[in-house]
mmCIF file of C-alpha atoms and ligand atoms in Angstrom:
data_model
loop_
_atom_site.group_PDB
_atom_site.id
_atom_site.type_symbol
_atom_site.label_atom_id
_atom_site.label_comp_id
_atom_site.label_asym_id
_atom_site.label_seq_id
_atom_site.Cartn_x
_atom_site.Cartn_y
_atom_site.Cartn_z
ATOM 1 C CA MET A 1 14.830 -14.619 -14.393
ATOM 2 C CA LEU A 2 12.345 -13.445 -17.068
ATOM 3 C CA GLN A 3 10.784 -10.910 -14.384
ATOM 4 C CA THR A 4 14.303 -9.270 -13.694
ATOM 5 C CA GLU A 5 15.078 -9.062 -17.269
ATOM 6 C CA THR A 6 11.961 -7.095 -17.964
ATOM 7 C CA LEU A 7 12.367 -5.206 -14.859
ATOM 8 C CA SER A 8 15.735 -3.976 -15.934
ATOM 9 C CA LEU A 9 14.414 -3.125 -19.183
ATOM 10 C CA VAL A 10 11.715 -0.946 -17.723
ATOM 11 C CA ARG A 11 13.902 0.821 -15.135
ATOM 12 C CA THR A 12 16.737 1.567 -17.622
ATOM 13 C CA ALA A 13 16.299 4.539 -19.753
ATOM 14 C CA PRO A 14 16.343 2.967 -23.320
ATOM 15 C CA ALA A 15 13.189 0.801 -23.384
ATOM 16 C CA PRO A 16 11.265 1.865 -26.408
ATOM 17 C CA ASP A 17 9.284 -1.140 -26.896
ATOM 18 C CA VAL A 18 7.919 -1.307 -23.140
ATOM 19 C CA LEU A 19 7.467 2.406 -23.008
ATOM 20 C CA GLU A 20 5.644 2.270 -26.322
ATOM 21 C CA GLU A 21 3.368 -0.567 -25.314
ATOM 22 C CA PHE A 22 2.671 1.253 -22.003
ATOM 23 C CA GLU A 23 1.916 4.410 -23.796
ATOM 24 C CA LYS A 24 -0.470 2.765 -26.156
ATOM 25 C CA GLN A 25 -2.490 1.000 -23.470
ATOM 26 C CA VAL A 26 -2.774 4.319 -21.455
ATOM 27 C CA LYS A 27 -3.875 6.386 -24.496
ATOM 28 C CA THR A 28 -6.867 3.855 -24.803
ATOM 29 C CA TYR A 29 -7.972 4.422 -21.399
ATOM 30 C CA GLU A 30 -6.724 7.726 -20.215
ATOM 31 C CA LYS A 31 -10.125 9.542 -20.099
ATOM 32 C CA ALA A 32 -11.804 6.460 -18.502
ATOM 33 C CA PHE A 33 -9.114 6.635 -15.801
ATOM 34 C CA TYR A 34 -9.304 10.254 -15.063
ATOM 35 C CA HIS A 35 -13.064 10.037 -15.127
ATOM 36 C CA PHE A 36 -12.994 7.412 -12.251
ATOM 37 C CA ALA A 37 -10.378 9.434 -10.339
ATOM 38 C CA TYR A 38 -12.525 12.628 -10.570
ATOM 39 C CA ARG A 39 -15.552 10.965 -9.238
ATOM 40 C CA LEU A 40 -13.673 9.452 -6.464
ATOM 41 C CA THR A 41 -12.018 12.678 -5.382
ATOM 42 C CA GLY A 42 -14.522 15.351 -6.554
ATOM 43 C CA ASN A 43 -12.134 17.982 -7.706
ATOM 44 C CA HIS A 44 -9.452 18.306 -10.616
ATOM 45 C CA ASP A 45 -6.291 18.729 -8.803
ATOM 46 C CA ASP A 46 -6.690 15.702 -6.794
ATOM 47 C CA ALA A 47 -7.913 13.848 -9.844
ATOM 48 C CA GLU A 48 -4.864 14.746 -11.823
ATOM 49 C CA ASP A 49 -2.455 13.849 -9.072
ATOM 50 C CA LEU A 50 -4.306 10.587 -8.354
ATOM 51 C CA THR A 51 -4.184 9.701 -12.078
ATOM 52 C CA GLN A 52 -0.574 10.475 -12.366
ATOM 53 C CA GLU A 53 0.533 8.783 -9.285
ATOM 54 C CA ALA A 54 -1.372 5.713 -10.364
ATOM 55 C CA LEU A 55 0.163 5.712 -13.976
ATOM 56 C CA LEU A 56 3.645 5.957 -12.513
ATOM 57 C CA LYS A 57 3.060 3.145 -10.364
ATOM 58 C CA ALA A 58 1.506 1.194 -13.367
ATOM 59 C CA TYR A 59 4.382 2.018 -15.080
ATOM 60 C CA ARG A 60 7.027 0.844 -12.749
ATOM 61 C CA ALA A 61 5.104 -2.365 -12.083
ATOM 62 C CA PHE A 62 4.486 -2.979 -15.832
ATOM 63 C CA HIS A 63 6.645 -5.977 -15.890
ATOM 64 C CA ARG A 64 4.197 -7.781 -13.539
ATOM 65 C CA PHE A 65 1.334 -7.119 -15.712
ATOM 66 C CA LYS A 66 0.317 -10.132 -17.576
ATOM 67 C CA THR A 67 -0.502 -9.560 -21.137
ATOM 68 C CA GLY A 68 -3.828 -11.030 -21.986
ATOM 69 C CA THR A 69 -5.376 -9.603 -18.676
ATOM 70 C CA ALA A 70 -7.201 -6.527 -18.800
ATOM 71 C CA PHE A 71 -5.021 -3.415 -18.390
ATOM 72 C CA ASP A 72 -7.849 -1.024 -17.525
ATOM 73 C CA ARG A 73 -8.960 -3.122 -14.589
ATOM 74 C CA TRP A 74 -5.544 -3.358 -13.313
ATOM 75 C CA VAL A 75 -5.164 0.330 -13.474
ATOM 76 C CA TYR A 76 -8.438 0.963 -11.769
ATOM 77 C CA GLN A 77 -7.349 -1.165 -8.939
ATOM 78 C CA ILE A 78 -4.041 0.832 -8.506
ATOM 79 C CA ILE A 79 -6.142 3.960 -8.724
ATOM 80 C CA TYR A 80 -8.615 2.597 -6.000
ATOM 81 C CA ARG A 81 -5.810 1.467 -3.720
ATOM 82 C CA LEU A 82 -4.104 4.807 -4.012
ATOM 83 C CA PHE A 83 -7.194 6.630 -3.397
ATOM 84 C CA ILE A 84 -7.718 4.564 -0.241
ATOM 85 C CA ASP A 85 -4.346 4.990 0.934
ATOM 86 C CA GLN A 86 -3.265 8.464 0.501
ATOM 87 C CA TYR A 87 -6.418 10.770 -0.408
ATOM 88 C CA ARG A 88 -8.644 9.399 2.307
ATOM 89 C CA LYS A 89 -6.015 10.854 4.724
ATOM 90 C CA LYS A 90 -5.819 14.166 3.160
ATOM 91 C CA ARG A 91 -9.222 14.704 1.594
ATOM 92 C CA ARG A 92 -10.707 17.925 1.719
ATOM 93 C CA ARG A 93 -14.096 17.675 3.143
ATOM 94 C CA PRO A 94 -16.213 20.690 3.025
ATOM 95 C CA PHE A 95 -18.356 19.407 5.849
ATOM 96 C CA VAL A 96 -18.204 16.368 8.440
ATOM 97 C CA ALA A 97 -21.678 15.103 8.695
ATOM 98 C CA SER A 98 -23.227 11.850 9.534
ATOM 99 C CA LEU A 99 -25.116 10.120 6.695
ATOM 100 C CA ASP A 100 -28.307 10.389 8.371
ATOM 101 C CA GLU A 101 -28.112 14.081 8.669
ATOM 102 C CA SER A 102 -29.673 16.307 6.006
ATOM 103 C CA PRO A 103 -26.836 18.024 4.119
ATOM 104 C CA PRO A 104 -26.641 21.686 4.460
ATOM 105 C CA TYR A 105 -26.193 22.592 1.027
ATOM 106 C CA LEU A 106 -29.102 20.436 -0.125
ATOM 107 C CA ASP A 107 -31.356 22.380 2.139
ATOM 108 C CA GLN A 108 -30.352 25.536 0.757
ATOM 109 C CA GLU A 109 -30.560 24.649 -2.699
ATOM 110 C CA LYS A 110 -33.781 22.766 -2.340
ATOM 111 C CA PRO A 111 -36.084 25.819 -2.641
ATOM 112 C CA LYS A 112 -34.529 27.230 -5.640
ATOM 113 C CA GLU A 113 -33.420 23.878 -7.313
ATOM 114 C CA VAL A 114 -36.784 22.209 -7.436
ATOM 115 C CA PRO A 115 -38.824 24.799 -9.269
ATOM 116 C CA ASP A 116 -35.914 25.642 -11.466
ATOM 117 C CA HIS A 117 -36.059 22.404 -13.296
ATOM 118 C CA SER A 118 -39.334 23.083 -14.792
ATOM 119 C CA LYS A 119 -38.024 26.418 -15.820
ATOM 120 C CA LEU A 120 -34.789 25.705 -17.330
ATOM 121 C CA PRO A 121 -35.160 25.556 -21.030
ATOM 122 C CA GLU A 122 -31.544 24.535 -21.862
ATOM 123 C CA ASP A 123 -30.880 20.961 -21.591
ATOM 124 C CA PHE A 124 -27.039 21.740 -21.182
ATOM 125 C CA ALA A 125 -27.549 23.910 -18.123
ATOM 126 C CA LEU A 126 -29.843 21.247 -16.521
ATOM 127 C CA ARG A 127 -27.284 18.511 -17.197
ATOM 128 C CA HIS A 128 -24.513 20.602 -15.793
ATOM 129 C CA GLU A 129 -26.426 21.350 -12.513
ATOM 130 C CA LEU A 130 -27.431 17.700 -12.093
ATOM 131 C CA GLY A 131 -23.910 16.736 -12.673
ATOM 132 C CA GLU A 132 -22.720 18.827 -9.779
ATOM 133 C CA THR A 133 -25.474 17.850 -7.553
ATOM 134 C CA ILE A 134 -24.745 14.175 -8.116
ATOM 135 C CA GLN A 135 -20.918 14.696 -7.606
ATOM 136 C CA LYS A 136 -21.802 16.347 -4.195
ATOM 137 C CA ALA A 137 -24.006 13.521 -3.339
ATOM 138 C CA LEU A 138 -21.228 10.884 -4.361
ATOM 139 C CA LEU A 139 -18.820 12.619 -2.262
ATOM 140 C CA ARG A 140 -20.926 11.997 0.803
ATOM 141 C CA LEU A 141 -20.928 8.335 0.294
ATOM 142 C CA PRO A 142 -18.255 6.133 2.133
ATOM 143 C CA GLU A 143 -15.096 5.714 -0.331
ATOM 144 C CA GLU A 144 -15.942 2.027 -0.712
ATOM 145 C CA PHE A 145 -19.405 2.597 -1.604
ATOM 146 C CA ARG A 146 -18.635 5.469 -3.982
ATOM 147 C CA ALA A 147 -15.858 3.421 -5.665
ATOM 148 C CA ALA A 148 -18.358 0.434 -6.418
ATOM 149 C CA VAL A 149 -21.238 2.557 -7.454
ATOM 150 C CA VAL A 150 -19.110 4.528 -9.877
ATOM 151 C CA LEU A 151 -17.542 1.375 -11.298
ATOM 152 C CA CYS A 152 -20.765 -0.019 -11.982
ATOM 153 C CA ASP A 153 -22.909 2.921 -13.228
ATOM 154 C CA VAL A 154 -20.331 5.183 -14.600
ATOM 155 C CA GLN A 155 -17.706 2.753 -15.867
ATOM 156 C CA GLY A 156 -20.275 -0.012 -16.621
ATOM 157 C CA PHE A 157 -18.405 -2.886 -15.000
ATOM 158 C CA SER A 158 -20.173 -6.078 -14.218
ATOM 159 C CA TYR A 159 -20.232 -7.151 -10.414
ATOM 160 C CA GLU A 160 -17.682 -9.729 -11.211
ATOM 161 C CA GLU A 161 -15.217 -7.206 -12.649
ATOM 162 C CA ILE A 162 -15.804 -4.715 -9.792
ATOM 163 C CA SER A 163 -14.986 -7.695 -7.200
ATOM 164 C CA ASN A 164 -11.797 -8.038 -9.221
ATOM 165 C CA ILE A 165 -11.089 -4.419 -9.203
ATOM 166 C CA LEU A 166 -11.919 -3.853 -5.570
ATOM 167 C CA GLN A 167 -10.559 -7.025 -4.497
ATOM 168 C CA CYS A 168 -13.628 -8.225 -2.411
ATOM 169 C CA SER A 169 -16.330 -10.952 -2.741
ATOM 170 C CA LEU A 170 -19.178 -10.674 -5.103
ATOM 171 C CA GLY A 171 -21.640 -10.411 -2.144
ATOM 172 C CA THR A 172 -19.557 -7.383 -0.801
ATOM 173 C CA VAL A 173 -19.862 -5.768 -4.258
ATOM 174 C CA ARG A 174 -23.634 -6.080 -4.440
ATOM 175 C CA SER A 175 -23.941 -4.982 -0.653
ATOM 176 C CA ARG A 176 -21.876 -1.839 -1.530
ATOM 177 C CA ILE A 177 -23.486 -0.879 -4.658
ATOM 178 C CA HIS A 178 -27.004 -1.523 -2.867
ATOM 179 C CA ARG A 179 -26.261 0.652 -0.128
ATOM 180 C CA GLY A 180 -24.530 3.258 -2.066
ATOM 181 C CA ARG A 181 -27.511 3.664 -4.302
ATOM 182 C CA ARG A 182 -29.753 3.697 -1.314
ATOM 183 C CA GLN A 183 -27.757 6.669 0.260
ATOM 184 C CA LEU A 184 -27.851 8.427 -3.063
ATOM 185 C CA ARG A 185 -31.393 8.147 -3.239
ATOM 186 C CA GLU A 186 -31.940 9.873 0.094
ATOM 187 C CA HIS A 187 -29.583 12.445 -0.749
ATOM 188 C CA LEU A 188 -31.088 13.158 -4.080
ATOM 189 C CA HIS A 189 -34.579 12.867 -2.932
ATOM 190 C CA PRO A 190 -35.792 16.366 -3.541
ATOM 191 C CA TYR A 191 -34.207 16.409 -6.830
ATOM 192 C CA LEU A 192 -35.629 12.987 -7.909
ATOM 193 C CA ASN A 193 -39.104 14.334 -7.008
ATOM 194 C CA GLY A 194 -38.410 17.539 -8.847
ATOM 195 C CA GLU A 195 -37.505 15.541 -11.956
ATOM 196 C CA ARG A 196 -40.527 13.443 -11.594
ATOM 197 C CA GLY A 197 -42.741 16.615 -11.112
ATOM 198 C CA LYS A 198 -41.192 18.112 -14.380
ATOM 199 C CA LYS A 199 -41.797 14.764 -16.512
ATOM 200 C CA GLN A 200 -45.525 14.145 -15.635
ATOM 201 C CA MET B 1 -41.008 -12.248 -1.183
ATOM 202 C CA ASN B 2 -41.845 -9.541 1.242
ATOM 203 C CA CYS B 3 -41.119 -5.817 0.380
ATOM 204 C CA HIS B 4 -37.768 -5.794 2.491
ATOM 205 C CA ARG B 5 -36.228 -8.589 0.736
ATOM 206 C CA VAL B 6 -37.416 -7.187 -2.539
ATOM 207 C CA GLN B 7 -35.981 -3.965 -1.903
ATOM 208 C CA SER B 8 -32.683 -5.330 -0.913
ATOM 209 C CA LEU B 9 -32.395 -6.921 -4.288
ATOM 210 C CA LEU B 10 -33.625 -4.108 -6.392
ATOM 211 C CA SER B 11 -30.064 -2.882 -7.216
ATOM 212 C CA ALA B 12 -28.898 -6.242 -8.318
ATOM 213 C CA TYR B 13 -32.167 -6.656 -10.239
ATOM 214 C CA LEU B 14 -31.490 -3.128 -12.089
ATOM 215 C CA ASP B 15 -27.888 -4.582 -12.922
ATOM 216 C CA GLN B 16 -29.253 -7.643 -14.219
ATOM 217 C CA GLU B 17 -27.090 -9.781 -11.721
ATOM 218 C CA LEU B 18 -29.812 -11.920 -10.454
ATOM 219 C CA SER B 19 -30.991 -15.330 -11.507
ATOM 220 C CA SER B 20 -33.931 -15.656 -13.755
ATOM 221 C CA GLU B 21 -36.074 -17.248 -10.759
ATOM 222 C CA GLU B 22 -35.276 -14.030 -8.670
ATOM 223 C CA ARG B 23 -35.974 -11.793 -11.580
ATOM 224 C CA ARG B 24 -39.519 -13.563 -12.042
ATOM 225 C CA LEU B 25 -40.293 -13.085 -8.433
ATOM 226 C CA ILE B 26 -39.454 -9.348 -8.269
ATOM 227 C CA ARG B 27 -41.196 -8.626 -11.532
ATOM 228 C CA ASN B 28 -44.437 -10.297 -9.963
ATOM 229 C CA HIS B 29 -44.018 -8.289 -6.771
ATOM 230 C CA ILE B 30 -43.308 -4.878 -8.306
ATOM 231 C CA PHE B 31 -46.214 -5.394 -10.322
ATOM 232 C CA ASN B 32 -48.664 -5.539 -7.238
ATOM 233 C CA CYS B 33 -46.372 -3.275 -5.059
ATOM 234 C CA PRO B 34 -46.442 0.359 -5.784
ATOM 235 C CA VAL B 35 -44.036 1.165 -2.951
ATOM 236 C CA CYS B 36 -41.508 -1.193 -4.357
ATOM 237 C CA ALA B 37 -42.178 -0.132 -7.825
ATOM 238 C CA GLN B 38 -41.353 3.498 -6.685
ATOM 239 C CA CYS B 39 -38.236 2.424 -5.285
ATOM 240 C CA LEU B 40 -37.171 0.627 -8.461
ATOM 241 C CA GLU B 41 -38.010 3.673 -10.535
ATOM 242 C CA GLU B 42 -35.916 6.058 -8.327
ATOM 243 C CA LEU B 43 -32.914 3.601 -8.228
ATOM 244 C CA SER B 44 -32.956 3.390 -11.867
ATOM 245 C CA ARG B 45 -33.157 7.104 -12.337
ATOM 246 C CA ILE B 46 -29.990 7.320 -10.154
ATOM 247 C CA LYS B 47 -28.323 4.678 -12.266
ATOM 248 C CA LYS B 48 -29.321 6.549 -15.549
ATOM 249 C CA TYR B 49 -28.089 9.853 -14.065
ATOM 250 C CA LEU B 50 -24.967 8.275 -13.016
ATOM 251 C CA GLY B 51 -24.341 6.655 -16.679
ATOM 252 C CA GLY B 52 -25.143 9.874 -18.330
ATOM 253 C CA LEU B 53 -22.488 11.968 -16.176
ATOM 254 C CA GLU B 54 -20.184 13.773 -18.787
ATOM 255 C CA PRO B 55 -16.466 12.869 -18.348
ATOM 256 C CA PRO B 56 -14.827 16.176 -17.082
ATOM 257 C CA PRO B 57 -11.998 17.375 -19.235
ATOM 258 C CA PRO B 58 -8.721 17.346 -17.607
ATOM 259 C CA GLN B 59 -7.062 20.584 -16.919
ATOM 260 C CA ILE B 60 -3.576 19.458 -18.393
ATOM 261 C CA ASP B 61 -2.715 16.759 -21.046
ATOM 262 C CA LEU B 62 -2.506 13.866 -18.877
ATOM 263 C CA ILE B 63 -0.564 11.715 -21.288
ATOM 264 C CA ASP B 64 1.767 14.459 -22.288
ATOM 265 C CA HIS B 65 2.502 15.646 -18.717
ATOM 266 C CA PHE B 66 2.888 12.092 -17.672
ATOM 267 C CA PHE B 67 5.575 11.074 -20.392
ATOM 268 C CA SER B 68 7.375 14.410 -20.734
ATOM 269 C CA TYR B 69 7.467 15.451 -17.238
ATOM 270 C CA LYS B 70 6.426 13.033 -14.382
ATOM 271 C CA LEU B 71 8.209 10.001 -15.786
ATOM 272 C CA HIS B 72 11.471 12.063 -16.119
ATOM 273 C CA ILE B 73 11.305 13.621 -12.734
ATOM 274 C CA SER B 74 11.000 10.300 -11.165
ATOM 275 C CA ASP B 75 13.756 8.746 -13.331
ATOM 276 C CA ALA B 76 16.011 11.599 -12.369
ATOM 277 C CA VAL B 77 15.468 11.015 -8.663
ATOM 278 C CA ASP B 78 16.284 7.376 -9.138
ATOM 279 C CA SER B 79 19.451 7.769 -11.423
ATOM 280 C CA ASN B 80 20.633 11.113 -10.049
ATOM 281 C CA PRO B 81 24.230 10.582 -8.535
ATOM 282 C CA TRP B 82 23.440 13.188 -6.000
ATOM 283 C CA GLU B 83 20.610 11.315 -4.615
ATOM 284 C CA TRP B 84 22.663 8.300 -4.056
ATOM 285 C CA CYS B 85 25.535 10.585 -2.540
ATOM 286 C CA LYS B 86 22.637 11.769 -0.226
ATOM 287 C CA ARG B 87 21.463 8.272 0.756
ATOM 288 C CA LEU B 88 25.157 7.171 1.262
ATOM 289 C CA THR B 89 25.812 10.072 3.618
ATOM 290 C CA LEU B 90 22.843 9.252 5.400
ATOM 291 C CA THR B 91 23.808 5.724 6.064
ATOM 292 C CA ALA B 92 27.337 6.609 7.161
ATOM 293 C CA ALA B 93 25.863 9.206 9.454
ATOM 294 C CA CYS B 94 23.638 6.571 10.987
ATOM 295 C CA ILE B 95 26.629 4.040 11.666
ATOM 296 C CA PHE B 96 28.636 6.919 13.058
ATOM 297 C CA LEU B 97 25.922 7.730 15.474
ATOM 298 C CA PHE B 98 25.459 4.106 16.410
ATOM 299 C CA LEU B 99 29.065 3.681 17.273
ATOM 300 C CA LEU B 100 29.110 7.223 19.233
ATOM 301 C CA THR B 101 26.316 6.004 21.194
ATOM 302 C CA SER B 102 27.594 2.557 21.964
ATOM 303 C CA PHE B 103 31.004 4.025 23.279
ATOM 304 C CA HIS B 104 29.170 6.521 25.190
ATOM 305 C CA LEU B 105 26.916 3.755 26.805
ATOM 306 C CA PHE B 106 29.777 1.310 27.570
ATOM 307 C CA PRO B 107 32.764 3.373 28.310
ATOM 308 C CA VAL B 108 36.448 1.570 28.826
ATOM 309 C CA THR B 109 37.079 2.570 32.620
ATOM 310 C CA ASN B 110 40.050 2.039 34.457
ATOM 311 C CA THR B 111 38.308 -0.548 36.585
ATOM 312 C CA ASN B 112 37.394 -2.496 33.594
ATOM 313 C CA ARG B 113 40.825 -2.304 32.036
ATOM 314 C CA SER B 114 42.614 -3.507 35.194
ATOM 315 C CA ILE B 115 40.252 -6.503 35.531
ATOM 316 C CA ALA B 116 40.924 -7.359 31.960
ATOM 317 C CA GLY B 117 44.610 -7.127 32.628
ATOM 318 C CA GLN B 118 44.658 -9.128 35.687
ATOM 319 C CA GLU B 119 42.909 -12.247 33.951
ATOM 320 C CA VAL B 120 45.383 -12.264 31.100
ATOM 321 C CA GLU B 121 48.241 -12.199 33.598
ATOM 322 C CA TYR B 122 46.923 -15.052 35.733
ATOM 323 C CA HIS B 123 46.432 -17.301 32.913
ATOM 324 C CA THR B 124 49.863 -16.467 31.477
ATOM 325 C CA TYR B 125 52.495 -19.266 32.202
ATOM 326 C CA ASP B 126 55.341 -16.961 32.376
ATOM 327 C CA GLN B 127 54.192 -15.261 35.475
ATOM 328 C CA PHE B 128 53.910 -18.678 37.343
ATOM 329 C CA THR B 129 56.458 -19.497 39.733
ATOM 330 C CA THR B 130 57.861 -22.422 37.914
ATOM 331 C CA TYR B 131 61.205 -22.597 39.322
ATOM 332 C CA GLN B 132 59.562 -23.155 42.814
ATOM 333 C CA LEU B 133 57.469 -26.008 41.430
ATOM 334 C CA VAL B 134 60.674 -27.622 39.905
ATOM 335 C CA ASN B 135 62.673 -27.074 42.762
ATOM 336 C CA ASN B 136 60.001 -28.743 45.170
ATOM 337 C CA GLU B 137 60.182 -31.695 43.087
ATOM 338 C CA GLN B 138 64.044 -31.670 42.663
ATOM 339 C CA ASN B 139 64.697 -33.614 45.699
ATOM 340 C CA SER B 140 63.258 -36.883 44.145
ATOM 341 C CA ASN B 141 64.221 -36.275 40.564
ATOM 342 C CA VAL B 142 67.475 -34.159 40.500
ATOM 343 C CA ASN B 143 69.730 -37.021 39.924
ATOM 344 C CA PHE B 144 67.659 -38.428 37.080
ATOM 345 C CA PHE B 145 67.510 -34.916 35.505
ATOM 346 C CA LEU B 146 71.129 -34.342 35.739
ATOM 347 C CA GLU B 147 71.915 -37.577 33.735
ATOM 348 C CA GLU B 148 69.833 -36.421 31.013
ATOM 349 C CA ASP B 149 70.812 -34.030 28.267
ATOM 350 C CA GLU B 150 69.764 -30.469 28.423
ATOM 351 C CA THR B 151 66.950 -30.558 25.640
ATOM 352 C CA GLU B 152 65.345 -33.870 27.121
ATOM 353 C CA GLU B 153 65.495 -32.323 30.386
ATOM 354 C CA LYS B 154 63.570 -29.174 29.348
ATOM 355 C CA LYS B 155 61.010 -31.246 27.460
ATOM 356 C CA LYS B 156 60.202 -33.106 30.659
ATOM 357 C CA LYS B 157 60.100 -29.998 32.697
ATOM 358 C CA LYS B 158 57.589 -28.619 30.466
ATOM 359 C CA LYS B 159 55.435 -31.775 30.324
ATOM 360 C CA LYS B 160 55.516 -31.817 34.198
ATOM 361 C CA ILE B 161 54.415 -28.411 34.166
ATOM 362 C CA ASP B 162 51.593 -29.087 31.675
ATOM 363 C CA ASP B 163 50.459 -32.045 33.811
ATOM 364 C CA PHE B 164 50.316 -30.015 36.888
ATOM 365 C CA TYR B 165 48.097 -27.484 35.272
ATOM 366 C CA LEU B 166 46.154 -29.642 33.012
ATOM 367 C CA PRO B 167 45.953 -32.891 34.916
ATOM 368 C CA GLN B 168 44.524 -36.274 33.777
ATOM 369 C CA HIS B 169 41.698 -35.401 31.197
ATOM 370 C CA LYS B 170 44.257 -33.003 29.361
ATOM 371 C CA ALA B 171 41.438 -30.929 28.265
ATOM 372 C CA LEU B 172 41.372 -27.098 28.141
ATOM 373 C CA LEU B 173 39.309 -25.753 30.979
ATOM 374 C CA PRO B 174 36.759 -23.277 29.668
ATOM 375 C CA GLY B 175 37.884 -19.804 30.172
ATOM 376 C CA ILE B 176 41.707 -20.456 29.908
ATOM 377 C CA PRO B 177 43.054 -18.794 26.764
ATOM 378 C CA VAL B 178 44.274 -21.277 24.114
ATOM 379 C CA SER B 179 46.864 -18.773 22.981
ATOM 380 C CA SER B 180 48.636 -19.095 26.331
ATOM 381 C CA ARG B 181 49.697 -22.523 25.646
HETATM 382 ZN ZN1 ZN C 1 -43.172 -4.188 -2.004
#
């Protein structure tokens, strides 16, 4: 009864309080949502679509959202589900490679990348390049690993919160993060060594 | 703890998701094992890199776009009468198509019609040779009938016919149309 009332409130046009409340919540987390979507999809167009779709879904199901529970985690969950359902099918993969293979672009970039780090004087340029390389490596991970690693390291959630968002067990979260990081380490190996060489 | 076990726990160690006992064991191992120490170093660097990733600025104002454009479009689709007209037309078309198909698949042929007609005729009392039946029995009953008045006579005739066609149990047999009584 209560739910139907709230539903009709949401679905009909004049619902200023619900819309206001929703807008307030979204404004708090909008950047984080977009960041998550961007790290999952790897490009602005898909990230924007994904965020908007997720917000629309969240808005329509806002009556089901229990006040007092974490709004951000709820939306992260919607983003993740949408991503798995839709974007997995139409993702634009620049290459199809098994994870054991050495990625072609890293091979090409390696000779110029590693020495460059010691020469680049500007921190900004270095950070930008590092960001792009890491994003490429992230895109090579299986979607489930990518989401777990991003939620843990980029968004800073605990394992329990991540298991809540991804709807899987703590053990699965632990294993996904571990395997995801191990694969990232392999993909970024030359880069990690270059960095180390620079620092020492 | 061997190296393999330690390395499988290093990520959770980094994220401080291990028990104090496990943490202590790993610390001890790393102190003595350069391979695992190197692994931990690289993993923690990856974690640090990921944590330092700058959030990319969206190309459009997400909130504005969402509340002023996306939401209205989706609402318009929901409340647009044309949209409902389309849905209704589609439903009607489906029903029409269904009926058309069933008539096409099960046509009313002449044979079917005549069979149906025959059955109805067979079970209709008007078509039976009631006079004959009455006449056959007239020999024994004629005097009796003649003494009765007309309505009583008719009633009896009707009862006789009923008894003949619905003997003893008086129940309707399956397949005989009720309307014919
Ligand atoms: Zn070891």
